Amino acid sequence: MTKDEHFEWLLWLADDALILAQRLSEWCGHAPVLEEDIALSNIALDLIGQSRAFYAHAGQLEGLGRDEDQLAFFRTDRDFRNLLLVEQPNGDFGDTIARQFFFDQFALLRFTHLAQQSFDTEVAAIATKALKEVRYHAAHSAEWMIRLGDGTEESHQRIQESVNRLWEYTGECFEPNSFQTAAEKANVLPHAESAHKEWLATITSILSQATLSVPNGTWMQKGGRQGGHSEHLSYILAEMQVLPRTYPDAQW
Amino acid sequence: MVNEAIQAIRKRLLDVMDPELPFLNVMEMGMVREIYTDGEGIVIQITPTYSGCPATDVIADDVLEAAQSIHEQSRIEIIRSPAWTTDWITEEAKKKMERNGIAPPSGQSADKAYLLGKERVIPCPRCKSAETLLVSAFGSTACKAHYQCKHCMEPFDHFKCI
C-alpha cells in the first residue's frame, strides 16, 4: 500500500474517534443522570486521547509538518474520513447509546486486530492502550442496551427505534476499499467480510439478551471514508474549529 | 557526572506529584520508565496512563522542569509500548491511596471480572466492609470508578485495574 493510503487510513482511525468524542461531549451537563454525564464525558475524553495519538502519528508519517491540532482543526468536512455513524446526532439517550453500542463493538474488533499487527508498530501501541479503554466503553453501552431493551414498554420501543434508525450506518464500518484490500493482503486488517460476521454475531447476541430484534435491512449508507458526509458533520466542525480558526495563534 | 545527574533527577522526581492524586509521585505511579543519556542529554521516558488523561501534559511539563533544574539538556520521550498498567503502581502507593479514601486497584491488570459482567469485591477504604456497590464504571477522573459502601453508606472512588 502507498504512503498516501497509509496516511488516509490513520485519518480513519483518528477522525472516527474525534468526531464521536465531539458528539459525546455535547451531553456534558445534559445527560439524564449525573453518573451518565460523567460516563459519557469520560468516554469522550478517552476517544479524544486516542485521536490525538493517531493524528500525531499521521502528521509524522505525512512529513509536511502538520501536527495533531493542524489535522483536527484546519481540515474541512470534505477532508474528514470518519464513519457516517459517528457524526449522527445524539437524538435521545437511546440513540446515543445505540450509536455507541454499534461503534464500541466495531472498535473492540478493530483494536484487537491492530494491537497484534506489526505493519505499523505505533498503531499497535496506540491500539493496545485504546483496547483497555474500549473494553470499558463496550461493557457500558452493552449494559445500557440490555437495560433499555429489557426495561419498560416505552424504553423497549424507543431503543428498538434507535437501533432501526441507525442500522443503515453500520455497514460502512466493514465497507471494502482499496486500502482495506491491500491491508487484508498484508494481514494488517481482518478480512472485512469475516469481521462483519463476527461483529454481527456479538450484536445479535446482545440484542437478543436485550429482547430486541436485529433489523433485517441490507441497504447501507456509505461515503464517509471518501469525504462524502451528511450535513451534520459541517455543523460539528463549525463548532469544534471556530476558536482555532478565528485565533490561529491562540495559546492556553 | 551524567550518572550523578540521573541519580539526582530520579530523587527529584519523588517530589513531582500526580495532579489528580496529589499524594502520589510520578515514580510511585510507574509513569516514569527509563532515564538514560543519549550523548545529547538526559532522556526521561514517560508512559501515559489513559489516552485522554488531561494530567499527562501537566505531568510531562512538571517532570521536564524538575529534570532541567538539575541538568539543562534534558528532554521527555513519550513511550506508549508497553502500555501502562496499574500493576506498575507500587504497593506503598496503593496503601497511600487507601489512606486517602480511594480503593486501590487489586490483583493483576485488566479488570476481567467487571468486563465479563461479574462485579468484583472492592472493599470500602473507610470501614473495610466488603458490602459495596458499583455505582458507575466511570468516576471523577478517567482512571476511577464510582462506588458506594452499603455498610457505612459512604461513596468512594476505586482506581480501576487496567
PDB file of N, CA, C and O in Angstrom, chain A residues 35-36 38-40 42-43 45-50 52-53 56 121-122 125-126 128-130 132-133 135-137 139-140 143, chain B residues 48-54 57 80-81 83-85 109-111 114-115 135-143 146 160-162:
ATOM      1  N   GLU A  35     -24.345  10.300  36.886  1.00  0.00           N
ATOM      2  CA  GLU A  35     -23.373   9.237  36.606  1.00  0.00           C
ATOM      3  C   GLU A  35     -23.165   9.076  35.098  1.00  0.00           C
ATOM      4  O   GLU A  35     -22.083   8.801  34.634  1.00  0.00           O
ATOM      5  N   GLU A  36     -24.265   9.243  34.343  1.00  0.00           N
ATOM      6  CA  GLU A  36     -24.173   9.110  32.886  1.00  0.00           C
ATOM      7  C   GLU A  36     -23.452  10.298  32.280  1.00  0.00           C
ATOM      8  O   GLU A  36     -22.709  10.174  31.306  1.00  0.00           O
ATOM      9  N   ILE A  38     -21.088  11.894  33.651  1.00  0.00           N
ATOM     10  CA  ILE A  38     -19.663  11.642  33.897  1.00  0.00           C
ATOM     11  C   ILE A  38     -19.162  10.525  32.987  1.00  0.00           C
ATOM     12  O   ILE A  38     -18.072  10.615  32.422  1.00  0.00           O
ATOM     13  N   ALA A  39     -19.974   9.482  32.811  1.00  0.00           N
ATOM     14  CA  ALA A  39     -19.550   8.350  31.976  1.00  0.00           C
ATOM     15  C   ALA A  39     -19.342   8.791  30.529  1.00  0.00           C
ATOM     16  O   ALA A  39     -18.299   8.510  29.930  1.00  0.00           O
ATOM     17  N   LEU A  40     -20.313   9.521  29.975  1.00  0.00           N
ATOM     18  CA  LEU A  40     -20.202   9.927  28.568  1.00  0.00           C
ATOM     19  C   LEU A  40     -19.033  10.889  28.367  1.00  0.00           C
ATOM     20  O   LEU A  40     -18.328  10.829  27.361  1.00  0.00           O
ATOM     21  N   ASN A  42     -16.306  10.925  30.194  1.00  0.00           N
ATOM     22  CA  ASN A  42     -15.088  10.114  30.330  1.00  0.00           C
ATOM     23  C   ASN A  42     -14.782   9.358  29.040  1.00  0.00           C
ATOM     24  O   ASN A  42     -13.626   9.253  28.623  1.00  0.00           O
ATOM     25  N   ILE A  43     -15.824   8.823  28.421  1.00  0.00           N
ATOM     26  CA  ILE A  43     -15.643   8.082  27.168  1.00  0.00           C
ATOM     27  C   ILE A  43     -15.147   9.044  26.090  1.00  0.00           C
ATOM     28  O   ILE A  43     -14.223   8.731  25.331  1.00  0.00           O
ATOM     29  N   LEU A  45     -13.445  11.686  26.537  1.00  0.00           N
ATOM     30  CA  LEU A  45     -12.050  12.024  26.854  1.00  0.00           C
ATOM     31  C   LEU A  45     -11.091  10.935  26.361  1.00  0.00           C
ATOM     32  O   LEU A  45     -10.047  11.227  25.767  1.00  0.00           O
ATOM     33  N   ASP A  46     -11.461   9.680  26.584  1.00  0.00           N
ATOM     34  CA  ASP A  46     -10.631   8.562  26.080  1.00  0.00           C
ATOM     35  C   ASP A  46     -10.490   8.660  24.560  1.00  0.00           C
ATOM     36  O   ASP A  46      -9.404   8.478  24.016  1.00  0.00           O
ATOM     37  N   LEU A  47     -11.624   8.946  23.894  1.00  0.00           N
ATOM     38  CA  LEU A  47     -11.613   8.994  22.430  1.00  0.00           C
ATOM     39  C   LEU A  47     -10.769  10.162  21.918  1.00  0.00           C
ATOM     40  O   LEU A  47     -10.054  10.034  20.925  1.00  0.00           O
ATOM     41  N   ILE A  48     -10.846  11.293  22.594  1.00  0.00           N
ATOM     42  CA  ILE A  48     -10.016  12.441  22.191  1.00  0.00           C
ATOM     43  C   ILE A  48      -8.543  12.071  22.336  1.00  0.00           C
ATOM     44  O   ILE A  48      -7.727  12.364  21.460  1.00  0.00           O
ATOM     45  N   GLY A  49      -8.228  11.380  23.426  1.00  0.00           N
ATOM     46  CA  GLY A  49      -6.837  10.962  23.634  1.00  0.00           C
ATOM     47  C   GLY A  49      -6.370  10.025  22.525  1.00  0.00           C
ATOM     48  O   GLY A  49      -5.259  10.151  22.012  1.00  0.00           O
ATOM     49  N   GLN A  50      -7.241   9.087  22.144  1.00  0.00           N
ATOM     50  CA  GLN A  50      -6.889   8.159  21.064  1.00  0.00           C
ATOM     51  C   GLN A  50      -6.688   8.921  19.756  1.00  0.00           C
ATOM     52  O   GLN A  50      -5.733   8.676  19.018  1.00  0.00           O
ATOM     53  N   ARG A  52      -5.824  12.020  19.301  1.00  0.00           N
ATOM     54  CA  ARG A  52      -4.580  12.817  19.346  1.00  0.00           C
ATOM     55  C   ARG A  52      -3.381  11.962  18.959  1.00  0.00           C
ATOM     56  O   ARG A  52      -2.519  12.388  18.200  1.00  0.00           O
ATOM     57  N   ALA A  53      -3.347  10.753  19.513  1.00  0.00           N
ATOM     58  CA  ALA A  53      -2.209   9.872  19.230  1.00  0.00           C
ATOM     59  C   ALA A  53      -2.176   9.491  17.747  1.00  0.00           C
ATOM     60  O   ALA A  53      -1.114   9.492  17.117  1.00  0.00           O
ATOM     61  N   ALA A  56      -1.149  12.641  15.648  1.00  0.00           N
ATOM     62  CA  ALA A  56       0.281  12.944  15.777  1.00  0.00           C
ATOM     63  C   ALA A  56       1.083  11.992  14.896  1.00  0.00           C
ATOM     64  O   ALA A  56       2.001  12.396  14.179  1.00  0.00           O
ATOM     65  N   THR A 121       3.893  -0.303  13.989  1.00  0.00           N
ATOM     66  CA  THR A 121       4.038  -0.613  15.421  1.00  0.00           C
ATOM     67  C   THR A 121       3.501   0.512  16.304  1.00  0.00           C
ATOM     68  O   THR A 121       3.059   0.262  17.428  1.00  0.00           O
ATOM     69  N   GLU A 122       3.529   1.756  15.793  1.00  0.00           N
ATOM     70  CA  GLU A 122       2.961   2.864  16.581  1.00  0.00           C
ATOM     71  C   GLU A 122       1.449   2.658  16.721  1.00  0.00           C
ATOM     72  O   GLU A 122       0.890   2.853  17.800  1.00  0.00           O
ATOM     73  N   ALA A 125       0.811   0.085  19.294  1.00  0.00           N
ATOM     74  CA  ALA A 125       0.951   0.599  20.666  1.00  0.00           C
ATOM     75  C   ALA A 125      -0.280   1.398  21.077  1.00  0.00           C
ATOM     76  O   ALA A 125      -0.805   1.229  22.183  1.00  0.00           O
ATOM     77  N   ILE A 126      -0.765   2.244  20.173  1.00  0.00           N
ATOM     78  CA  ILE A 126      -1.965   3.054  20.487  1.00  0.00           C
ATOM     79  C   ILE A 126      -3.167   2.120  20.662  1.00  0.00           C
ATOM     80  O   ILE A 126      -3.978   2.292  21.576  1.00  0.00           O
ATOM     81  N   THR A 128      -3.193  -1.041  21.607  1.00  0.00           N
ATOM     82  CA  THR A 128      -3.091  -1.814  22.844  1.00  0.00           C
ATOM     83  C   THR A 128      -3.630  -1.016  24.020  1.00  0.00           C
ATOM     84  O   THR A 128      -4.373  -1.523  24.867  1.00  0.00           O
ATOM     85  N   LYS A 129      -3.244   0.269  24.043  1.00  0.00           N
ATOM     86  CA  LYS A 129      -3.717   1.178  25.095  1.00  0.00           C
ATOM     87  C   LYS A 129      -5.227   1.389  24.968  1.00  0.00           C
ATOM     88  O   LYS A 129      -5.972   1.276  25.938  1.00  0.00           O
ATOM     89  N   ALA A 130      -5.659   1.691  23.725  1.00  0.00           N
ATOM     90  CA  ALA A 130      -7.070   2.016  23.472  1.00  0.00           C
ATOM     91  C   ALA A 130      -7.979   0.832  23.805  1.00  0.00           C
ATOM     92  O   ALA A 130      -9.095   1.007  24.296  1.00  0.00           O
ATOM     93  N   LYS A 132      -7.775  -1.293  26.162  1.00  0.00           N
ATOM     94  CA  LYS A 132      -8.102  -1.336  27.599  1.00  0.00           C
ATOM     95  C   LYS A 132      -9.258  -0.395  27.909  1.00  0.00           C
ATOM     96  O   LYS A 132     -10.085  -0.670  28.771  1.00  0.00           O
ATOM     97  N   GLU A 133      -9.287   0.746  27.215  1.00  0.00           N
ATOM     98  CA  GLU A 133     -10.337   1.736  27.454  1.00  0.00           C
ATOM     99  C   GLU A 133     -11.645   1.319  26.786  1.00  0.00           C
ATOM    100  O   GLU A 133     -12.720   1.423  27.388  1.00  0.00           O
ATOM    101  N   ARG A 135     -12.770  -1.558  26.123  1.00  0.00           N
ATOM    102  CA  ARG A 135     -13.466  -2.659  26.816  1.00  0.00           C
ATOM    103  C   ARG A 135     -14.466  -2.093  27.823  1.00  0.00           C
ATOM    104  O   ARG A 135     -15.572  -2.605  27.967  1.00  0.00           O
ATOM    105  N   TYR A 136     -14.064  -1.027  28.510  1.00  0.00           N
ATOM    106  CA  TYR A 136     -14.983  -0.397  29.461  1.00  0.00           C
ATOM    107  C   TYR A 136     -16.146   0.280  28.733  1.00  0.00           C
ATOM    108  O   TYR A 136     -17.290   0.234  29.190  1.00  0.00           O
ATOM    109  N   HIS A 137     -15.836   0.925  27.597  1.00  0.00           N
ATOM    110  CA  HIS A 137     -16.904   1.590  26.836  1.00  0.00           C
ATOM    111  C   HIS A 137     -17.923   0.556  26.357  1.00  0.00           C
ATOM    112  O   HIS A 137     -19.134   0.772  26.439  1.00  0.00           O
ATOM    113  N   ALA A 139     -18.570  -2.436  27.539  1.00  0.00           N
ATOM    114  CA  ALA A 139     -19.360  -3.004  28.638  1.00  0.00           C
ATOM    115  C   ALA A 139     -20.474  -2.026  29.014  1.00  0.00           C
ATOM    116  O   ALA A 139     -21.618  -2.415  29.257  1.00  0.00           O
ATOM    117  N   HIS A 140     -20.140  -0.762  29.033  1.00  0.00           N
ATOM    118  CA  HIS A 140     -21.103   0.281  29.394  1.00  0.00           C
ATOM    119  C   HIS A 140     -22.268   0.350  28.399  1.00  0.00           C
ATOM    120  O   HIS A 140     -23.435   0.323  28.793  1.00  0.00           O
ATOM    121  N   GLU A 143     -24.454  -2.869  28.459  1.00  0.00           N
ATOM    122  CA  GLU A 143     -25.320  -2.925  29.645  1.00  0.00           C
ATOM    123  C   GLU A 143     -26.551  -2.048  29.471  1.00  0.00           C
ATOM    124  O   GLU A 143     -27.654  -2.427  29.853  1.00  0.00           O
TER     125      GLU A 143
ATOM    126  N   PRO B  48       2.034   7.380  29.319  1.00  0.00           N
ATOM    127  CA  PRO B  48       0.756   7.944  29.770  1.00  0.00           C
ATOM    128  C   PRO B  48      -0.139   6.860  30.375  1.00  0.00           C
ATOM    129  O   PRO B  48      -0.081   5.701  29.945  1.00  0.00           O
ATOM    130  N   THR B  49      -0.966   7.253  31.344  1.00  0.00           N
ATOM    131  CA  THR B  49      -1.848   6.281  31.995  1.00  0.00           C
ATOM    132  C   THR B  49      -3.049   5.984  31.102  1.00  0.00           C
ATOM    133  O   THR B  49      -3.227   4.880  30.643  1.00  0.00           O
ATOM    134  N   TYR B  50      -3.893   6.994  30.839  1.00  0.00           N
ATOM    135  CA  TYR B  50      -5.033   6.856  29.920  1.00  0.00           C
ATOM    136  C   TYR B  50      -4.781   7.742  28.713  1.00  0.00           C
ATOM    137  O   TYR B  50      -4.208   8.818  28.843  1.00  0.00           O
ATOM    138  N   SER B  51      -5.245   7.310  27.537  1.00  0.00           N
ATOM    139  CA  SER B  51      -5.038   8.076  26.301  1.00  0.00           C
ATOM    140  C   SER B  51      -5.441   9.537  26.470  1.00  0.00           C
ATOM    141  O   SER B  51      -4.758  10.432  26.016  1.00  0.00           O
ATOM    142  N   GLY B  52      -6.588   9.739  27.109  1.00  0.00           N
ATOM    143  CA  GLY B  52      -7.113  11.102  27.168  1.00  0.00           C
ATOM    144  C   GLY B  52      -6.885  11.790  28.495  1.00  0.00           C
ATOM    145  O   GLY B  52      -7.521  12.808  28.771  1.00  0.00           O
ATOM    146  N   CYS B  53      -6.015  11.233  29.336  1.00  0.00           N
ATOM    147  CA  CYS B  53      -5.844  11.802  30.672  1.00  0.00           C
ATOM    148  C   CYS B  53      -5.255  13.206  30.562  1.00  0.00           C
ATOM    149  O   CYS B  53      -4.148  13.385  30.061  1.00  0.00           O
ATOM    150  N   PRO B  54      -6.018  14.245  30.984  1.00  0.00           N
ATOM    151  CA  PRO B  54      -5.528  15.613  30.840  1.00  0.00           C
ATOM    152  C   PRO B  54      -4.313  15.887  31.730  1.00  0.00           C
ATOM    153  O   PRO B  54      -3.605  16.872  31.524  1.00  0.00           O
ATOM    154  N   ASP B  57      -0.149  15.858  30.146  1.00  0.00           N
ATOM    155  CA  ASP B  57       0.626  17.010  29.674  1.00  0.00           C
ATOM    156  C   ASP B  57       1.247  17.768  30.843  1.00  0.00           C
ATOM    157  O   ASP B  57       2.401  18.189  30.786  1.00  0.00           O
ATOM    158  N   ARG B  80       4.660   4.610  24.446  1.00  0.00           N
ATOM    159  CA  ARG B  80       3.314   4.010  24.518  1.00  0.00           C
ATOM    160  C   ARG B  80       3.338   2.492  24.669  1.00  0.00           C
ATOM    161  O   ARG B  80       2.338   1.886  25.040  1.00  0.00           O
ATOM    162  N   SER B  81       4.465   1.900  24.282  1.00  0.00           N
ATOM    163  CA  SER B  81       4.537   0.445  24.342  1.00  0.00           C
ATOM    164  C   SER B  81       5.734   0.019  25.203  1.00  0.00           C
ATOM    165  O   SER B  81       6.834   0.501  24.956  1.00  0.00           O
ATOM    166  N   ALA B  83       2.072  -0.710  27.094  1.00  0.00           N
ATOM    167  CA  ALA B  83       1.067   0.194  27.650  1.00  0.00           C
ATOM    168  C   ALA B  83       1.122   0.188  29.172  1.00  0.00           C
ATOM    169  O   ALA B  83       1.378  -0.849  29.789  1.00  0.00           O
ATOM    170  N   TRP B  84       0.883   1.358  29.745  1.00  0.00           N
ATOM    171  CA  TRP B  84       0.884   1.487  31.205  1.00  0.00           C
ATOM    172  C   TRP B  84      -0.186   0.577  31.808  1.00  0.00           C
ATOM    173  O   TRP B  84      -1.262   0.377  31.220  1.00  0.00           O
ATOM    174  N   THR B  85       0.129  -0.002  32.943  1.00  0.00           N
ATOM    175  CA  THR B  85      -0.846  -0.845  33.638  1.00  0.00           C
ATOM    176  C   THR B  85      -0.796  -0.526  35.130  1.00  0.00           C
ATOM    177  O   THR B  85       0.243  -0.089  35.645  1.00  0.00           O
ATOM    178  N   SER B 109      -3.707  -6.592  36.434  1.00  0.00           N
ATOM    179  CA  SER B 109      -4.343  -5.741  35.404  1.00  0.00           C
ATOM    180  C   SER B 109      -5.765  -6.085  34.996  1.00  0.00           C
ATOM    181  O   SER B 109      -6.558  -6.490  35.819  1.00  0.00           O
ATOM    182  N   ALA B 110      -6.083  -5.864  33.725  1.00  0.00           N
ATOM    183  CA  ALA B 110      -7.439  -5.855  33.184  1.00  0.00           C
ATOM    184  C   ALA B 110      -8.501  -6.426  34.120  1.00  0.00           C
ATOM    185  O   ALA B 110      -8.461  -7.586  34.508  1.00  0.00           O
ATOM    186  N   ASP B 111      -9.420  -5.535  34.456  1.00  0.00           N
ATOM    187  CA  ASP B 111     -10.451  -5.851  35.430  1.00  0.00           C
ATOM    188  C   ASP B 111     -11.422  -6.851  34.823  1.00  0.00           C
ATOM    189  O   ASP B 111     -12.524  -6.525  34.442  1.00  0.00           O
ATOM    190  N   TYR B 114     -15.188  -7.403  35.975  1.00  0.00           N
ATOM    191  CA  TYR B 114     -16.167  -6.416  35.531  1.00  0.00           C
ATOM    192  C   TYR B 114     -16.471  -6.613  34.048  1.00  0.00           C
ATOM    193  O   TYR B 114     -17.603  -6.574  33.609  1.00  0.00           O
ATOM    194  N   LEU B 115     -15.402  -6.836  33.287  1.00  0.00           N
ATOM    195  CA  LEU B 115     -15.574  -6.933  31.838  1.00  0.00           C
ATOM    196  C   LEU B 115     -16.370  -8.166  31.446  1.00  0.00           C
ATOM    197  O   LEU B 115     -17.002  -8.214  30.413  1.00  0.00           O
ATOM    198  N   VAL B 135     -21.477   1.977  41.466  1.00  0.00           N
ATOM    199  CA  VAL B 135     -22.483   2.950  41.025  1.00  0.00           C
ATOM    200  C   VAL B 135     -22.288   3.219  39.537  1.00  0.00           C
ATOM    201  O   VAL B 135     -23.228   3.246  38.766  1.00  0.00           O
ATOM    202  N   SER B 136     -21.011   3.423  39.140  1.00  0.00           N
ATOM    203  CA  SER B 136     -20.713   3.662  37.733  1.00  0.00           C
ATOM    204  C   SER B 136     -19.251   3.315  37.478  1.00  0.00           C
ATOM    205  O   SER B 136     -18.394   3.595  38.304  1.00  0.00           O
ATOM    206  N   ALA B 137     -19.004   2.700  36.323  1.00  0.00           N
ATOM    207  CA  ALA B 137     -17.623   2.342  35.981  1.00  0.00           C
ATOM    208  C   ALA B 137     -16.800   3.581  35.639  1.00  0.00           C
ATOM    209  O   ALA B 137     -15.596   3.503  35.457  1.00  0.00           O
ATOM    210  N   PHE B 138     -17.487   4.724  35.500  1.00  0.00           N
ATOM    211  CA  PHE B 138     -16.778   5.955  35.155  1.00  0.00           C
ATOM    212  C   PHE B 138     -16.922   6.948  36.307  1.00  0.00           C
ATOM    213  O   PHE B 138     -18.035   7.299  36.681  1.00  0.00           O
ATOM    214  N   GLY B 139     -15.792   7.361  36.858  1.00  0.00           N
ATOM    215  CA  GLY B 139     -15.830   8.219  38.039  1.00  0.00           C
ATOM    216  C   GLY B 139     -15.297   9.610  37.792  1.00  0.00           C
ATOM    217  O   GLY B 139     -15.349  10.122  36.671  1.00  0.00           O
ATOM    218  N   SER B 140     -14.724  10.195  38.867  1.00  0.00           N
ATOM    219  CA  SER B 140     -14.329  11.601  38.824  1.00  0.00           C
ATOM    220  C   SER B 140     -13.176  11.871  37.861  1.00  0.00           C
ATOM    221  O   SER B 140     -12.992  12.992  37.404  1.00  0.00           O
ATOM    222  N   THR B 141     -12.369  10.869  37.572  1.00  0.00           N
ATOM    223  CA  THR B 141     -11.319  11.016  36.561  1.00  0.00           C
ATOM    224  C   THR B 141     -11.332   9.741  35.708  1.00  0.00           C
ATOM    225  O   THR B 141     -11.974   8.755  36.078  1.00  0.00           O
ATOM    226  N   ALA B 142     -10.589   9.785  34.592  1.00  0.00           N
ATOM    227  CA  ALA B 142     -10.589   8.648  33.664  1.00  0.00           C
ATOM    228  C   ALA B 142     -10.205   7.342  34.354  1.00  0.00           C
ATOM    229  O   ALA B 142     -10.659   6.269  33.984  1.00  0.00           O
ATOM    230  N   CYS B 143      -9.357   7.426  35.385  1.00  0.00           N
ATOM    231  CA  CYS B 143      -8.806   6.220  35.988  1.00  0.00           C
ATOM    232  C   CYS B 143      -9.673   5.636  37.104  1.00  0.00           C
ATOM    233  O   CYS B 143      -9.343   4.598  37.656  1.00  0.00           O
ATOM    234  N   HIS B 146     -16.828   4.711  40.291  1.00  0.00           N
ATOM    235  CA  HIS B 146     -17.557   5.283  41.421  1.00  0.00           C
ATOM    236  C   HIS B 146     -18.299   4.169  42.172  1.00  0.00           C
ATOM    237  O   HIS B 146     -19.101   3.450  41.575  1.00  0.00           O
ATOM    238  N   LYS B 160      -9.425   2.014  38.891  1.00  0.00           N
ATOM    239  CA  LYS B 160      -9.687   0.841  38.043  1.00  0.00           C
ATOM    240  C   LYS B 160      -8.406   0.105  37.667  1.00  0.00           C
ATOM    241  O   LYS B 160      -7.377   0.719  37.445  1.00  0.00           O
ATOM    242  N   CYS B 161      -8.536  -1.201  37.545  1.00  0.00           N
ATOM    243  CA  CYS B 161      -7.418  -2.009  37.055  1.00  0.00           C
ATOM    244  C   CYS B 161      -7.391  -1.920  35.532  1.00  0.00           C
ATOM    245  O   CYS B 161      -8.392  -2.225  34.887  1.00  0.00           O
ATOM    246  N   ILE B 162      -6.283  -1.501  34.969  1.00  0.00           N
ATOM    247  CA  ILE B 162      -6.170  -1.572  33.504  1.00  0.00           C
ATOM    248  C   ILE B 162      -4.823  -2.157  33.118  1.00  0.00           C
ATOM    249  O   ILE B 162      -3.925  -2.192  33.922  1.00  0.00           O
TER     250      ILE B 162
END
